[in-house]
Coordinates of C-alpha atoms and ligand atoms in Angstrom, one line a residue:
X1 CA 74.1 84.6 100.4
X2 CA 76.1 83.1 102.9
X3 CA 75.9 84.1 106.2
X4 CA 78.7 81.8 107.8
X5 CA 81.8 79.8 107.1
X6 CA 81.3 76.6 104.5
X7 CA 80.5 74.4 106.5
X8 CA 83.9 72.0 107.4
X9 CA 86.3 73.9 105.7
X10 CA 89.8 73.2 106.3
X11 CA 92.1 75.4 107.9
X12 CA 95.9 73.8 107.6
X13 CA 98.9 75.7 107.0
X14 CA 101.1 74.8 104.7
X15 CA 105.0 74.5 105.6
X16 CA 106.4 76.5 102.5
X17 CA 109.8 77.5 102.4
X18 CA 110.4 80.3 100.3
X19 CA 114.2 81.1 99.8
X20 CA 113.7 85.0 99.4
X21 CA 116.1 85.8 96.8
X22 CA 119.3 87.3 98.5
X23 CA 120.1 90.1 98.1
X24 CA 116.4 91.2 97.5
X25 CA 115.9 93.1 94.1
X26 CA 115.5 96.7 95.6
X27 CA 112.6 97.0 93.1
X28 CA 111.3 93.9 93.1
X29 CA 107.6 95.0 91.8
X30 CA 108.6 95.0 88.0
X31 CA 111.2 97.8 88.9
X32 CA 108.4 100.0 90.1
X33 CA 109.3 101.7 93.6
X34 CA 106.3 102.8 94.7
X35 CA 104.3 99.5 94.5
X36 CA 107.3 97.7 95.7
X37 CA 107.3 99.9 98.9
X38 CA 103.1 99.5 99.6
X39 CA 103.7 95.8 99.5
X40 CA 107.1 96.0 101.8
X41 CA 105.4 98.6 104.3
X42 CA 102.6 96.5 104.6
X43 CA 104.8 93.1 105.0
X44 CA 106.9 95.0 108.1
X45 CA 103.5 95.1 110.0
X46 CA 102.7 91.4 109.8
X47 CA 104.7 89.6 112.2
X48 CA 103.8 91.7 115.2
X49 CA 100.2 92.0 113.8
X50 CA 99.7 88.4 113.2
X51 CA 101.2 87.5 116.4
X52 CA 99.3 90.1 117.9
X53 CA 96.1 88.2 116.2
X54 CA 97.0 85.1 117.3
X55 CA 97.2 86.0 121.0
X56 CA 93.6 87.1 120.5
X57 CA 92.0 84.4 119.2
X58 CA 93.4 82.1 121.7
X59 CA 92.7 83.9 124.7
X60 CA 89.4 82.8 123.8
X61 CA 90.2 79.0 122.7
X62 CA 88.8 77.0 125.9
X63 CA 85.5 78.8 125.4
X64 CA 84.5 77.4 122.4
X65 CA 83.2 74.1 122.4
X66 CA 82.4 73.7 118.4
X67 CA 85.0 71.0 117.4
X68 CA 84.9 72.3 113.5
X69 CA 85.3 76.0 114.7
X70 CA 88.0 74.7 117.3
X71 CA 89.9 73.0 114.3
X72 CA 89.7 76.3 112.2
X73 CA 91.2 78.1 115.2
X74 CA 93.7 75.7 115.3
X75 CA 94.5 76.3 111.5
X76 CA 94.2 80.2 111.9
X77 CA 97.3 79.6 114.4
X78 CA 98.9 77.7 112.4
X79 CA 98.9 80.0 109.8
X80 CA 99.1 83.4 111.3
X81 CA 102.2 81.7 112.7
X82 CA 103.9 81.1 109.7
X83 CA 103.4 84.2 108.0
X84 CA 104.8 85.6 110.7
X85 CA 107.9 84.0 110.1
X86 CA 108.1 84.6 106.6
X87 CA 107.7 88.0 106.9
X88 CA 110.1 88.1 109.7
X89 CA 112.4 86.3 106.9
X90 CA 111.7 89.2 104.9
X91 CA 111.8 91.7 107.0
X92 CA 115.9 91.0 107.0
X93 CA 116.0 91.5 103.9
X94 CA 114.9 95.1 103.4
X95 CA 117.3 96.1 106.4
X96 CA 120.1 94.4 104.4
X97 CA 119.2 96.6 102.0
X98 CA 119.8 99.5 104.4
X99 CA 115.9 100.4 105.4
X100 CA 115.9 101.4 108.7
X101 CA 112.5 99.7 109.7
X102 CA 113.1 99.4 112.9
X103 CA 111.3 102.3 113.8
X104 CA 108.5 100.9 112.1
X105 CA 108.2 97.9 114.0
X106 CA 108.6 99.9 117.3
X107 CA 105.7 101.7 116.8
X108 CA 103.7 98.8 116.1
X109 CA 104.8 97.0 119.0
X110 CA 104.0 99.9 121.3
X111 CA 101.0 99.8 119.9
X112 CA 100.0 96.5 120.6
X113 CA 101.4 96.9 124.3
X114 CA 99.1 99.5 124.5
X115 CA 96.1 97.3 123.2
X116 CA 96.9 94.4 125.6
X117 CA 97.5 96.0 128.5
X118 CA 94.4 98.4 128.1
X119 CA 91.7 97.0 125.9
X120 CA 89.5 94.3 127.1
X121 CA 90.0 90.8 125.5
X122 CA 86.8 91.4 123.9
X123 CA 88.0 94.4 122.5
X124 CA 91.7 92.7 121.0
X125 CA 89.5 90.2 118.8
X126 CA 87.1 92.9 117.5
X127 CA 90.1 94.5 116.7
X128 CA 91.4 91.1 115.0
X129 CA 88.7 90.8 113.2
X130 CA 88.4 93.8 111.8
X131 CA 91.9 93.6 110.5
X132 CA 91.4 90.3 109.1
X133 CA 88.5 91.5 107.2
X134 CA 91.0 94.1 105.5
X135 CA 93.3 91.8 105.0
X136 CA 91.0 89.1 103.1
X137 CA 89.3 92.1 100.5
X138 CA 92.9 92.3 100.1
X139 CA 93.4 89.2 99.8
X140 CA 90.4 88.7 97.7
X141 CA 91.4 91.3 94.9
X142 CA 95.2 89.6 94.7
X143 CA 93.8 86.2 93.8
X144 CA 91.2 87.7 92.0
X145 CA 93.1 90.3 89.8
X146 CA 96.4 88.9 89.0
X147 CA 97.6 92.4 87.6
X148 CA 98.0 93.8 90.8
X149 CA 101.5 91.7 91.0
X150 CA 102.1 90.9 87.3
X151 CA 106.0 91.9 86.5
X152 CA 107.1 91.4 90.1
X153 CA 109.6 88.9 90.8
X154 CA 108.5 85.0 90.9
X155 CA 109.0 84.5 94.5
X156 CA 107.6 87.2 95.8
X157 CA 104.4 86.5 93.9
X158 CA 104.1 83.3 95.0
X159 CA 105.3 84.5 98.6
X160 CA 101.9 87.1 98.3
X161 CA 99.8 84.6 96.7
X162 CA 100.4 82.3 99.6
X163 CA 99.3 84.8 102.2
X164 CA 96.4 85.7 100.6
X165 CA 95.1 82.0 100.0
X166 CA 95.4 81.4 103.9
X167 CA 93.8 84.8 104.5
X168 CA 91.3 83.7 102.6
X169 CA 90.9 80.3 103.9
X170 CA 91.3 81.8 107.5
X171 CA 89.2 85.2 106.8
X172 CA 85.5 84.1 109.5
X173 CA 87.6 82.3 112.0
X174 CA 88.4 85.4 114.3
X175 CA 84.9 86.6 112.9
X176 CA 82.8 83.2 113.9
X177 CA 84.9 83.4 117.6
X178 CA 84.0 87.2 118.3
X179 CA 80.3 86.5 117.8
X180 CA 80.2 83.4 119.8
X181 CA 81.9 85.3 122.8
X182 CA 80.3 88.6 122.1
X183 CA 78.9 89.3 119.5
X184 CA 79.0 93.4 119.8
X185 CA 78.9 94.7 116.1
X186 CA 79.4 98.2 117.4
X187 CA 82.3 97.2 119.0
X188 CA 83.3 95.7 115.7
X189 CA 82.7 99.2 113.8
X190 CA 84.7 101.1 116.4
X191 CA 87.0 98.6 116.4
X192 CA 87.3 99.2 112.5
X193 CA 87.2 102.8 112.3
X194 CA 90.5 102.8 114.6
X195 CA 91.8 99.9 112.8
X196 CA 91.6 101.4 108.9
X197 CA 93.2 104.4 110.4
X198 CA 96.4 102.7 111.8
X199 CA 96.4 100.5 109.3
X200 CA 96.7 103.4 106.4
X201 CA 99.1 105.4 108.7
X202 CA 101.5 102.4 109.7
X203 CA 101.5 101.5 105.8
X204 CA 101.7 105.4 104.6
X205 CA 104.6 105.7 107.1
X206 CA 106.5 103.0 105.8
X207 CA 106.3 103.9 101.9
X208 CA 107.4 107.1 102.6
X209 CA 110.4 105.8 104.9
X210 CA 111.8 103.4 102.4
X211 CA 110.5 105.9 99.1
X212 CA 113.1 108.5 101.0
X213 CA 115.6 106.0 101.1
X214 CA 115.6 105.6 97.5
X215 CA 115.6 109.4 97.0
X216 CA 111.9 109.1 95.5
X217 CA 110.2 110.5 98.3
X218 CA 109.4 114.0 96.2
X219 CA 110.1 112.3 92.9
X220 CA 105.9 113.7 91.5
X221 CA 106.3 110.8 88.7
X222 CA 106.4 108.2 91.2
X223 CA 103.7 109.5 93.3
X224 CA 101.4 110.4 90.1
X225 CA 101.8 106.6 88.9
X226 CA 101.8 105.2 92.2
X227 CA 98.1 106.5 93.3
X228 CA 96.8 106.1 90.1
X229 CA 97.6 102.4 90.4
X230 CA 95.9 102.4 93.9
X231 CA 93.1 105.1 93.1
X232 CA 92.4 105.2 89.9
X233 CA 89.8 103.4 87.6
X234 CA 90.7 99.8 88.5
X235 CA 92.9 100.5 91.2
X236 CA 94.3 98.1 93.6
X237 CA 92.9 100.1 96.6
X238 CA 89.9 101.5 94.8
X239 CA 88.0 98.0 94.5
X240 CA 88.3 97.5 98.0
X241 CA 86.1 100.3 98.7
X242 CA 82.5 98.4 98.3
X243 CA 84.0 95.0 100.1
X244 CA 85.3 97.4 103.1
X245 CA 82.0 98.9 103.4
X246 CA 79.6 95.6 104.0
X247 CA 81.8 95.2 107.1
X248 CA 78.9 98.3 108.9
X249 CA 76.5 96.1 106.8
X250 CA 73.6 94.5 109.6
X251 CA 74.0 91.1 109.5
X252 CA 77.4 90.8 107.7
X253 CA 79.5 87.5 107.5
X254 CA 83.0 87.4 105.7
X255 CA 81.5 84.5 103.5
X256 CA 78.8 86.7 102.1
X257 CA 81.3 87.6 100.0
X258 CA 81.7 84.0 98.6
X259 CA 85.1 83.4 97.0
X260 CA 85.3 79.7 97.6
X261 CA 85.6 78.7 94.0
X262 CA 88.3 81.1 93.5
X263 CA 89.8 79.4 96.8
X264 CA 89.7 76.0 95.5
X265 CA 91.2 77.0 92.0
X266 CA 94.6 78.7 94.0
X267 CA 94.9 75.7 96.4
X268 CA 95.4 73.8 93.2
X269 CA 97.9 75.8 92.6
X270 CA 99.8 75.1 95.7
X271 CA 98.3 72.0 96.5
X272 CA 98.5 69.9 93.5
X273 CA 98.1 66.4 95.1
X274 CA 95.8 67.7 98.1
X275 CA 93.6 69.6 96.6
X276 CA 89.6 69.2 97.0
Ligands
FE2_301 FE1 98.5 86.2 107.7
FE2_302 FE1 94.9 86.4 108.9

């Protein structure tokens, strides 16, 4: 079992350019609202969150003296920072659609004011990490299980295959800074506990938000399909149960959950000449 990041892995962006499809299809998860909402709720969060992670990890740069873990953090920048834009990209794209998200963002944002100016720095990263370890079990089962996107439009699977290769590329470097600067794994369970629950309200909120838009919000058949999908036997949100749970597991490391072979096969994918 591995119990840190392979050793020398790289950490690069890459500078993909996406060309959302314009207007966006309003159901753009094989005509299915309710998935399509859980993946746009989701994406409204990321550009505050991932700058929000960013500012994190670096507040701790000049402390690490590692030059492999300093090139990782590098990377994680790099990355974070690009998603961000993407999903800033396509952010515009739901309002053109007339979802008011703004609202949405607001709260994050007030959020994350909140965390800055109150939380210790210490506290900010072990609040990173814990996010990035939902993120890359989410990450995990979308590479993993293609069927949780098959049917939605070709951009926007490649869009969500892309984030999920860099989360998983990414997924220890907050992790392998937090426990050279601190190290606290209760911290890091608090720091979880709070973070699933914002996380699952922030996300609930925003399905509902844009499902009421549609004039779906109390529409049972959408609701009945939609948690089954997330819930149910082989559900998108059901297999993350076990992989959430290691994170209160003494001793855990992101790479104990070892998906580098299914990391190499999607860089293929987008790296065809650089890949290896
Ligand atoms: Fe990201
Ligand atoms: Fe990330």
């Amino acid at each position: 079992m591995a119990s840190s990041t392979p050793f020398g892995l790289q950490i690069r962006p890459r500078h993909l350019d996406f060309q959302l499809p314009d207007p966006l299809p309003r159901h753009w998860h094989g005509g299915d609202a309710f998935k399509t909402h859980l993946f746009n709720a989701m994406s409204v969060l990321f550009p505050d969150g991932e700058r929000f992670f960013i500012d994190s990890v670096r507040q701790f740069r000049d402390r690490i003296e590692d030059p492999v873990l300093k090139a990782q953090i590098s990377g994680f920048i790099g990355q974070e920072g690009h998603h961000s834009r993407e999903h800033l990209a396509y952010s515009a794209r739901l309002r053109d659609l007339g979802y008011a998200i703004t609202p949405l963002e607001r709260r994050a944002q007030g959020r994350i004011r909140y965390t800055q100016k109150k939380f210790s720095g210490q506290r900010q990263l072990a609040a990173t990490v814990a996010l990035e370890h939902i993120t890359a079990i989410m990450a995990d089962a979308l590479l993993r299980e293609p069927r949780h996107l098959q049917g939605a439009h070709p951009t926007l699977q490649r869009l969500w295959r892309w984030h999920a290769l860099e989360e998983t590329e990414h997924k220890a470097v907050a992790f392998d800074v937090f426990n050279q600067v601190c190290g606290d794994r209760r911290m890091l369970h608090r720091a979880m506990r709070l973070g699933t629950w914002f996380f699952l309200l922030d996300t609930s909120r925003g399905l509902i938000l844009m499902l009421k838009e549609d004039g779906l919000l109390w529409n049972w058949q959408v609701w009945r399909d939609g948690l089954r999908w997330l819930w149910g036997k082989q559900g998108f949100f059901r297999g993350l149960v076990g992989p959430y749970r290691d994170f209160f597991q003494e001793g855990f490391h992101p790479w104990q959950h070892d998906n580098l072979a299914l990391l190499q096969s999607t860089r293929e994918e987008f790296d065809p000449v650089a890949a290896g």
